[in-house]
Amino acid sequence: MAESKGPGNEGGAAGGGGTPKRKRGFLDRLRPYAVGTTAIVVVFGGSALIGEHVRSTKDDKVREPSGVAAAPVVPTGPADTATPSPSASPGPKLGLPVRPTIPVTLTVYVDLRSPDSKAFADEYEATLTQLLTTGQVELQYRLVTASDKQYGGSGSKEAANAAACAQDQGRFSQFMREVWKHQPDPSSGTLSHKNFLKEMARKAGKIKMGNFEPCLEQGDHNGWVTQSQKAFAASGLGQVPVLEINGKAVKDVHSTLTPQKLRKMVLDEAKRVIAVQATPSATSTLLG
């Protein structure tokens, strides 16, 4: 999908000789919603820093990282609402959002120890970035730790807690990128080594280690990670990676889905939701 040129390329015709105005495409109309890479960092950077650390029974305490979000519920028509995601629950918020203001939420379930999740991240990173920076999606990550049961140990849980600690400082995406880049063999115990995770944080850059290290060492978000895995297991969504668009599972992620198909699905959903919002009777539905 070629990105449309911005409005700045239309200028210079204020007093000209009748040069016809270029018809605005759908992506142009999404521009008011869009954020660039710098703005994404600002959204993360606005999250609260780590507060005082609770020093006991971390696995039992559900301490949400900064900026988490609930599962999306999006109207499917003027008079009704969408069926919530199977993983939606009245409990803690489990999604880690990277968002512009646009009514399409793409939820990505990944396991930091899973080779399949790494392969997905490698193939789709450019696509997800393009969807973000053109304002077409809010991107939510849901962290799954099922690979710990498969391979033994706690590497996925430790890494997910570390990612949540990075999120507290607005560096979730950067930390995740380093873990994917340096993901160890899942059958090894390397991912559970705190020194390895600290090194990933250093490589991510702009993470205050004085805050990150106690969050990691004390397992500040272990309870939240456990709840995220429980919600995923109860959802019946299958093996990661899993994608949902506005709470509806995307089919064939492991077989025939391509970056091009995903972009089209998101664009189609954006058109649908914007059309619903433009319907007068839908406005009250959206506003509750």
mmCIF file of C-alpha atoms in Angstrom:
data_model
loop_
_atom_site.group_PDB
_atom_site.id
_atom_site.type_symbol
_atom_site.label_atom_id
_atom_site.label_comp_id
_atom_site.label_asym_id
_atom_site.label_seq_id
_atom_site.Cartn_x
_atom_site.Cartn_y
_atom_site.Cartn_z
ATOM 1 C CA MET A 1 0.000 0.000 0.000
ATOM 2 C CA ALA A 2 1.709 3.184 -1.121
ATOM 3 C CA GLU A 3 1.516 5.950 1.434
ATOM 4 C CA SER A 4 -0.421 8.996 0.259
ATOM 5 C CA LYS A 5 1.371 12.305 0.044
ATOM 6 C CA GLY A 6 0.593 14.809 2.777
ATOM 7 C CA PRO A 7 -1.423 17.987 2.304
ATOM 8 C CA GLY A 8 1.773 20.030 2.133
ATOM 9 C CA ASN A 9 2.279 18.851 -1.441
ATOM 10 C CA GLU A 10 -0.955 20.491 -2.500
ATOM 11 C CA GLY A 11 0.140 24.007 -1.598
ATOM 12 C CA GLY A 12 1.186 26.931 -3.792
ATOM 13 C CA ALA A 13 -2.150 27.328 -5.580
ATOM 14 C CA ALA A 14 -3.673 30.058 -3.441
ATOM 15 C CA GLY A 15 -3.829 32.561 -6.253
ATOM 16 C CA GLY A 16 -3.046 30.294 -9.175
ATOM 17 C CA GLY A 17 -4.785 29.603 -12.400
ATOM 18 C CA GLY A 18 -7.354 27.042 -11.419
ATOM 19 C CA THR A 19 -5.095 24.052 -10.729
ATOM 20 C CA PRO A 20 -7.513 21.294 -9.706
ATOM 21 C CA LYS A 21 -7.223 20.112 -6.132
ATOM 22 C CA ARG A 22 -6.131 16.525 -5.691
ATOM 23 C CA LYS A 23 -8.904 14.339 -4.329
ATOM 24 C CA ARG A 24 -8.101 13.290 -0.785
ATOM 25 C CA GLY A 25 -7.670 9.559 -0.348
ATOM 26 C CA PHE A 26 -8.771 7.539 2.660
ATOM 27 C CA LEU A 27 -5.338 7.643 4.282
ATOM 28 C CA ASP A 28 -5.306 11.440 3.919
ATOM 29 C CA ARG A 29 -8.519 11.558 5.922
ATOM 30 C CA LEU A 30 -6.811 9.522 8.627
ATOM 31 C CA ARG A 31 -3.979 12.057 8.929
ATOM 32 C CA PRO A 32 -5.571 13.954 11.842
ATOM 33 C CA TYR A 33 -5.406 10.689 13.791
ATOM 34 C CA ALA A 34 -1.854 9.792 12.849
ATOM 35 C CA VAL A 35 1.245 10.025 15.011
ATOM 36 C CA GLY A 36 4.844 9.781 13.918
ATOM 37 C CA THR A 37 7.577 7.807 15.583
ATOM 38 C CA THR A 38 8.492 10.720 17.851
ATOM 39 C CA ALA A 39 4.900 11.009 19.029
ATOM 40 C CA ILE A 40 4.821 7.308 19.847
ATOM 41 C CA VAL A 41 7.778 7.850 22.131
ATOM 42 C CA VAL A 42 6.000 10.797 23.747
ATOM 43 C CA VAL A 43 2.936 8.676 24.472
ATOM 44 C CA PHE A 44 5.135 6.117 26.203
ATOM 45 C CA GLY A 45 7.265 8.768 27.855
ATOM 46 C CA GLY A 46 4.184 10.279 29.465
ATOM 47 C CA SER A 47 3.637 7.083 31.461
ATOM 48 C CA ALA A 48 4.304 7.254 35.178
ATOM 49 C CA LEU A 49 7.709 6.069 36.321
ATOM 50 C CA ILE A 50 8.045 3.155 38.710
ATOM 51 C CA GLY A 51 6.613 3.944 42.108
ATOM 52 C CA GLU A 52 7.583 2.506 45.449
ATOM 53 C CA HIS A 53 8.277 -1.223 45.213
ATOM 54 C CA VAL A 54 6.132 -3.735 47.052
ATOM 55 C CA ARG A 55 8.614 -6.154 48.557
ATOM 56 C CA SER A 56 6.586 -9.286 49.303
ATOM 57 C CA THR A 57 4.497 -11.929 47.485
ATOM 58 C CA LYS A 58 5.022 -10.367 44.057
ATOM 59 C CA ASP A 59 3.456 -13.337 42.280
ATOM 60 C CA ASP A 60 0.169 -12.709 44.102
ATOM 61 C CA LYS A 61 -0.012 -8.955 43.579
ATOM 62 C CA VAL A 62 -1.305 -7.770 40.205
ATOM 63 C CA ARG A 63 0.631 -4.574 39.582
ATOM 64 C CA GLU A 64 -0.237 -3.265 36.138
ATOM 65 C CA PRO A 65 2.515 -1.571 34.117
ATOM 66 C CA SER A 66 2.022 2.069 33.229
ATOM 67 C CA GLY A 67 -0.324 2.772 30.336
ATOM 68 C CA VAL A 68 -2.034 -0.607 30.036
ATOM 69 C CA ALA A 69 -5.431 -0.822 28.343
ATOM 70 C CA ALA A 70 -8.544 -2.954 28.468
ATOM 71 C CA ALA A 71 -9.613 -5.141 25.562
ATOM 72 C CA PRO A 72 -11.474 -3.147 22.875
ATOM 73 C CA VAL A 73 -15.236 -3.226 22.435
ATOM 74 C CA VAL A 74 -16.169 -1.625 19.116
ATOM 75 C CA PRO A 75 -19.695 -1.166 17.698
ATOM 76 C CA THR A 76 -20.512 -3.374 14.728
ATOM 77 C CA GLY A 77 -23.492 -1.294 13.641
ATOM 78 C CA PRO A 78 -25.659 1.657 14.635
ATOM 79 C CA ALA A 79 -27.723 -0.282 17.164
ATOM 80 C CA ASP A 80 -25.428 -2.864 18.704
ATOM 81 C CA THR A 81 -21.954 -3.415 20.082
ATOM 82 C CA ALA A 82 -19.223 -5.831 19.173
ATOM 83 C CA THR A 83 -18.798 -9.111 20.991
ATOM 84 C CA PRO A 84 -15.871 -8.565 23.360
ATOM 85 C CA SER A 85 -12.619 -10.398 22.809
ATOM 86 C CA PRO A 86 -12.672 -13.921 24.305
ATOM 87 C CA SER A 87 -9.792 -12.799 26.502
ATOM 88 C CA ALA A 88 -11.679 -9.778 27.850
ATOM 89 C CA SER A 89 -12.366 -9.921 31.559
ATOM 90 C CA PRO A 90 -13.484 -7.593 34.366
ATOM 91 C CA GLY A 91 -10.088 -8.134 36.017
ATOM 92 C CA PRO A 92 -6.805 -6.294 35.503
ATOM 93 C CA LYS A 93 -5.998 -4.508 32.259
ATOM 94 C CA LEU A 94 -3.628 -6.701 30.275
ATOM 95 C CA GLY A 95 -3.020 -4.929 26.954
ATOM 96 C CA LEU A 96 0.088 -2.810 26.347
ATOM 97 C CA PRO A 97 -1.023 -0.134 23.867
ATOM 98 C CA VAL A 98 1.016 1.726 21.276
ATOM 99 C CA ARG A 99 -1.611 4.020 19.885
ATOM 100 C CA PRO A 100 -2.674 6.920 17.803
ATOM 101 C CA THR A 101 -6.291 8.024 18.156
ATOM 102 C CA ILE A 102 -8.090 5.806 15.670
ATOM 103 C CA PRO A 103 -10.946 3.376 16.311
ATOM 104 C CA VAL A 104 -9.136 0.250 15.110
ATOM 105 C CA THR A 105 -7.312 -1.814 17.709
ATOM 106 C CA LEU A 106 -4.894 -4.478 16.548
ATOM 107 C CA THR A 107 -4.106 -6.827 19.426
ATOM 108 C CA VAL A 108 -0.969 -8.938 19.124
ATOM 109 C CA TYR A 109 -0.452 -11.913 21.429
ATOM 110 C CA VAL A 110 3.201 -12.954 21.626
ATOM 111 C CA ASP A 111 5.473 -15.068 23.798
ATOM 112 C CA LEU A 112 8.998 -13.706 24.167
ATOM 113 C CA ARG A 113 10.427 -17.227 24.385
ATOM 114 C CA SER A 114 8.574 -18.511 21.331
ATOM 115 C CA PRO A 115 10.481 -18.844 18.016
ATOM 116 C CA ASP A 116 7.156 -18.458 16.170
ATOM 117 C CA SER A 117 6.535 -15.134 17.912
ATOM 118 C CA LYS A 118 10.024 -13.970 16.960
ATOM 119 C CA ALA A 119 9.452 -14.998 13.338
ATOM 120 C CA PHE A 120 6.200 -13.017 13.322
ATOM 121 C CA ALA A 121 7.901 -9.966 14.829
ATOM 122 C CA ASP A 122 10.685 -10.113 12.247
ATOM 123 C CA GLU A 123 8.253 -10.391 9.323
ATOM 124 C CA TYR A 124 5.623 -7.904 10.462
ATOM 125 C CA GLU A 125 7.560 -5.174 12.280
ATOM 126 C CA ALA A 126 7.656 -2.867 9.248
ATOM 127 C CA THR A 127 3.944 -3.431 8.601
ATOM 128 C CA LEU A 128 2.952 -2.688 12.193
ATOM 129 C CA THR A 129 5.092 0.449 12.183
ATOM 130 C CA GLN A 130 3.477 1.614 8.933
ATOM 131 C CA LEU A 131 -0.017 1.023 10.318
ATOM 132 C CA LEU A 132 0.869 3.002 13.431
ATOM 133 C CA THR A 133 2.509 5.960 11.776
ATOM 134 C CA THR A 134 -0.296 6.381 9.231
ATOM 135 C CA GLY A 135 -2.809 6.475 12.065
ATOM 136 C CA GLN A 136 -4.687 3.338 11.090
ATOM 137 C CA VAL A 137 -4.394 1.346 14.328
ATOM 138 C CA GLU A 138 -3.953 1.364 18.033
ATOM 139 C CA LEU A 139 -1.538 -1.467 18.685
ATOM 140 C CA GLN A 140 -1.919 -3.539 21.856
ATOM 141 C CA TYR A 141 0.492 -6.244 22.924
ATOM 142 C CA ARG A 142 -0.606 -9.109 25.149
ATOM 143 C CA LEU A 143 2.217 -11.097 26.718
ATOM 144 C CA VAL A 144 1.824 -14.870 26.855
ATOM 145 C CA THR A 145 4.075 -17.284 28.778
ATOM 146 C CA ALA A 146 2.877 -20.685 27.533
ATOM 147 C CA SER A 147 6.379 -21.599 26.343
ATOM 148 C CA ASP A 148 7.505 -21.977 29.958
ATOM 149 C CA LYS A 149 5.252 -25.008 30.261
ATOM 150 C CA GLN A 150 6.596 -26.384 26.983
ATOM 151 C CA TYR A 151 10.296 -25.904 27.695
ATOM 152 C CA GLY A 152 10.375 -25.731 31.487
ATOM 153 C CA GLY A 153 11.697 -22.946 33.655
ATOM 154 C CA SER A 154 10.459 -19.363 33.800
ATOM 155 C CA GLY A 155 12.228 -17.576 30.949
ATOM 156 C CA SER A 156 9.078 -16.273 29.300
ATOM 157 C CA LYS A 157 7.636 -15.025 32.582
ATOM 158 C CA GLU A 158 10.884 -13.287 33.533
ATOM 159 C CA ALA A 159 11.101 -11.640 30.111
ATOM 160 C CA ALA A 160 7.458 -10.530 30.218
ATOM 161 C CA ASN A 161 7.982 -8.955 33.642
ATOM 162 C CA ALA A 162 11.073 -7.208 32.277
ATOM 163 C CA ALA A 163 9.076 -5.906 29.295
ATOM 164 C CA ALA A 164 6.475 -4.534 31.711
ATOM 165 C CA CYS A 165 9.271 -2.853 33.686
ATOM 166 C CA ALA A 166 10.457 -1.266 30.431
ATOM 167 C CA GLN A 167 6.876 -0.141 29.744
ATOM 168 C CA ASP A 168 6.923 1.725 33.062
ATOM 169 C CA GLN A 169 9.595 3.920 31.502
ATOM 170 C CA GLY A 170 7.991 4.166 28.075
ATOM 171 C CA ARG A 171 10.513 1.829 26.423
ATOM 172 C CA PHE A 172 8.406 -1.268 25.807
ATOM 173 C CA SER A 173 8.775 -1.351 22.018
ATOM 174 C CA GLN A 174 12.510 -0.759 22.176
ATOM 175 C CA PHE A 175 13.013 -3.478 24.799
ATOM 176 C CA MET A 176 10.913 -5.972 22.851
ATOM 177 C CA ARG A 177 12.919 -5.255 19.707
ATOM 178 C CA GLU A 178 16.160 -6.155 21.489
ATOM 179 C CA VAL A 179 14.712 -9.374 22.912
ATOM 180 C CA TRP A 180 13.570 -10.459 19.453
ATOM 181 C CA LYS A 181 16.953 -9.578 18.001
ATOM 182 C CA HIS A 182 18.850 -11.563 20.640
ATOM 183 C CA GLN A 183 16.272 -14.240 21.500
ATOM 184 C CA PRO A 184 18.159 -17.273 22.881
ATOM 185 C CA ASP A 185 17.391 -20.910 22.135
ATOM 186 C CA PRO A 186 14.073 -21.548 23.922
ATOM 187 C CA SER A 187 15.370 -24.809 25.370
ATOM 188 C CA SER A 188 18.111 -22.917 27.195
ATOM 189 C CA GLY A 189 17.493 -21.028 30.399
ATOM 190 C CA THR A 190 19.110 -17.830 29.167
ATOM 191 C CA LEU A 191 15.919 -15.782 28.985
ATOM 192 C CA SER A 192 15.360 -16.290 32.713
ATOM 193 C CA HIS A 193 18.776 -14.845 33.553
ATOM 194 C CA LYS A 194 18.328 -11.368 34.963
ATOM 195 C CA ASN A 195 21.742 -10.262 33.727
ATOM 196 C CA PHE A 196 20.666 -11.089 30.163
ATOM 197 C CA LEU A 197 17.467 -9.056 30.578
ATOM 198 C CA LYS A 198 19.424 -6.144 32.044
ATOM 199 C CA GLU A 199 21.675 -6.240 28.997
ATOM 200 C CA MET A 200 18.599 -6.107 26.750
ATOM 201 C CA ALA A 201 17.438 -3.035 28.674
ATOM 202 C CA ARG A 202 20.814 -1.361 28.182
ATOM 203 C CA LYS A 203 20.732 -2.128 24.474
ATOM 204 C CA ALA A 204 17.200 -0.665 24.265
ATOM 205 C CA GLY A 205 18.598 2.630 25.491
ATOM 206 C CA LYS A 206 17.123 5.417 27.617
ATOM 207 C CA ILE A 207 16.051 3.011 30.376
ATOM 208 C CA LYS A 208 17.005 4.167 33.860
ATOM 209 C CA MET A 209 18.634 1.066 35.263
ATOM 210 C CA GLY A 210 18.242 2.339 38.817
ATOM 211 C CA ASN A 211 14.489 1.941 38.345
ATOM 212 C CA PHE A 212 14.511 -1.014 35.972
ATOM 213 C CA GLU A 213 16.721 -3.314 38.032
ATOM 214 C CA PRO A 214 14.653 -3.372 41.255
ATOM 215 C CA CYS A 215 11.485 -3.803 39.172
ATOM 216 C CA LEU A 216 13.114 -6.791 37.475
ATOM 217 C CA GLU A 217 14.779 -8.282 40.559
ATOM 218 C CA GLN A 218 11.668 -8.074 42.702
ATOM 219 C CA GLY A 219 9.287 -9.252 39.991
ATOM 220 C CA ASP A 220 7.085 -6.178 40.302
ATOM 221 C CA HIS A 221 4.778 -7.284 37.479
ATOM 222 C CA ASN A 222 4.877 -11.063 37.942
ATOM 223 C CA GLY A 223 1.291 -11.138 39.174
ATOM 224 C CA TRP A 224 0.138 -9.128 36.167
ATOM 225 C CA VAL A 225 2.053 -11.467 33.819
ATOM 226 C CA THR A 226 0.410 -14.483 35.459
ATOM 227 C CA GLN A 227 -3.043 -12.957 34.958
ATOM 228 C CA SER A 228 -2.256 -12.200 31.319
ATOM 229 C CA GLN A 229 -1.332 -15.838 30.686
ATOM 230 C CA LYS A 230 -4.421 -17.110 32.528
ATOM 231 C CA ALA A 231 -6.686 -14.872 30.445
ATOM 232 C CA PHE A 232 -5.057 -16.072 27.225
ATOM 233 C CA ALA A 233 -5.320 -19.738 28.214
ATOM 234 C CA ALA A 234 -9.006 -19.281 29.044
ATOM 235 C CA SER A 235 -9.690 -17.556 25.710
ATOM 236 C CA GLY A 236 -9.093 -20.657 23.591
ATOM 237 C CA LEU A 237 -7.309 -18.587 20.953
ATOM 238 C CA GLY A 238 -4.718 -21.277 20.249
ATOM 239 C CA GLN A 239 -0.987 -20.952 19.714
ATOM 240 C CA VAL A 240 0.852 -17.640 19.509
ATOM 241 C CA PRO A 241 1.232 -15.492 17.586
ATOM 242 C CA VAL A 242 -2.444 -14.511 17.621
ATOM 243 C CA LEU A 243 -3.947 -11.335 16.153
ATOM 244 C CA GLU A 244 -7.287 -9.668 16.822
ATOM 245 C CA ILE A 245 -8.741 -6.706 14.949
ATOM 246 C CA ASN A 246 -11.193 -4.892 17.193
ATOM 247 C CA GLY A 247 -11.594 -8.020 19.288
ATOM 248 C CA LYS A 248 -12.154 -10.409 16.379
ATOM 249 C CA ALA A 249 -9.514 -13.095 15.838
ATOM 250 C CA VAL A 250 -7.639 -12.970 12.527
ATOM 251 C CA LYS A 251 -7.684 -16.313 10.743
ATOM 252 C CA ASP A 252 -4.728 -18.135 9.206
ATOM 253 C CA VAL A 253 -1.999 -16.200 11.034
ATOM 254 C CA HIS A 254 0.169 -19.327 10.940
ATOM 255 C CA SER A 255 -0.486 -20.170 7.294
ATOM 256 C CA THR A 256 -1.730 -17.789 4.606
ATOM 257 C CA LEU A 257 -1.718 -14.360 6.289
ATOM 258 C CA THR A 258 0.730 -11.892 4.739
ATOM 259 C CA PRO A 259 1.673 -8.310 5.637
ATOM 260 C CA GLN A 260 -0.256 -7.116 2.572
ATOM 261 C CA LYS A 261 -3.393 -9.002 3.638
ATOM 262 C CA LEU A 262 -3.123 -7.635 7.166
ATOM 263 C CA ARG A 263 -2.878 -4.050 5.901
ATOM 264 C CA LYS A 264 -5.996 -4.562 3.784
ATOM 265 C CA MET A 265 -7.923 -6.061 6.700
ATOM 266 C CA VAL A 266 -7.034 -3.105 8.920
ATOM 267 C CA LEU A 267 -7.956 -0.571 6.224
ATOM 268 C CA ASP A 268 -11.295 -2.287 5.609
ATOM 269 C CA GLU A 269 -12.052 -2.247 9.338
ATOM 270 C CA ALA A 270 -11.089 1.428 9.604
ATOM 271 C CA LYS A 271 -13.520 2.268 6.799
ATOM 272 C CA ARG A 272 -16.254 0.221 8.474
ATOM 273 C CA VAL A 273 -15.830 1.816 11.893
ATOM 274 C CA ILE A 274 -15.629 5.356 10.506
ATOM 275 C CA ALA A 275 -18.809 4.707 8.508
ATOM 276 C CA VAL A 276 -20.532 3.500 11.684
ATOM 277 C CA GLN A 277 -19.370 6.576 13.578
ATOM 278 C CA ALA A 278 -20.753 8.795 10.825
ATOM 279 C CA THR A 279 -24.227 7.316 11.344
ATOM 280 C CA PRO A 280 -26.215 9.569 13.733
ATOM 281 C CA SER A 281 -27.737 6.670 15.640
ATOM 282 C CA ALA A 282 -24.262 5.156 16.044
ATOM 283 C CA THR A 283 -22.910 8.230 17.793
ATOM 284 C CA SER A 284 -24.905 7.555 20.937
ATOM 285 C CA THR A 285 -23.812 3.909 20.819
ATOM 286 C CA LEU A 286 -20.142 4.879 20.620
ATOM 287 C CA LEU A 287 -20.467 7.432 23.415
ATOM 288 C CA GLY A 288 -22.331 4.966 25.621
#
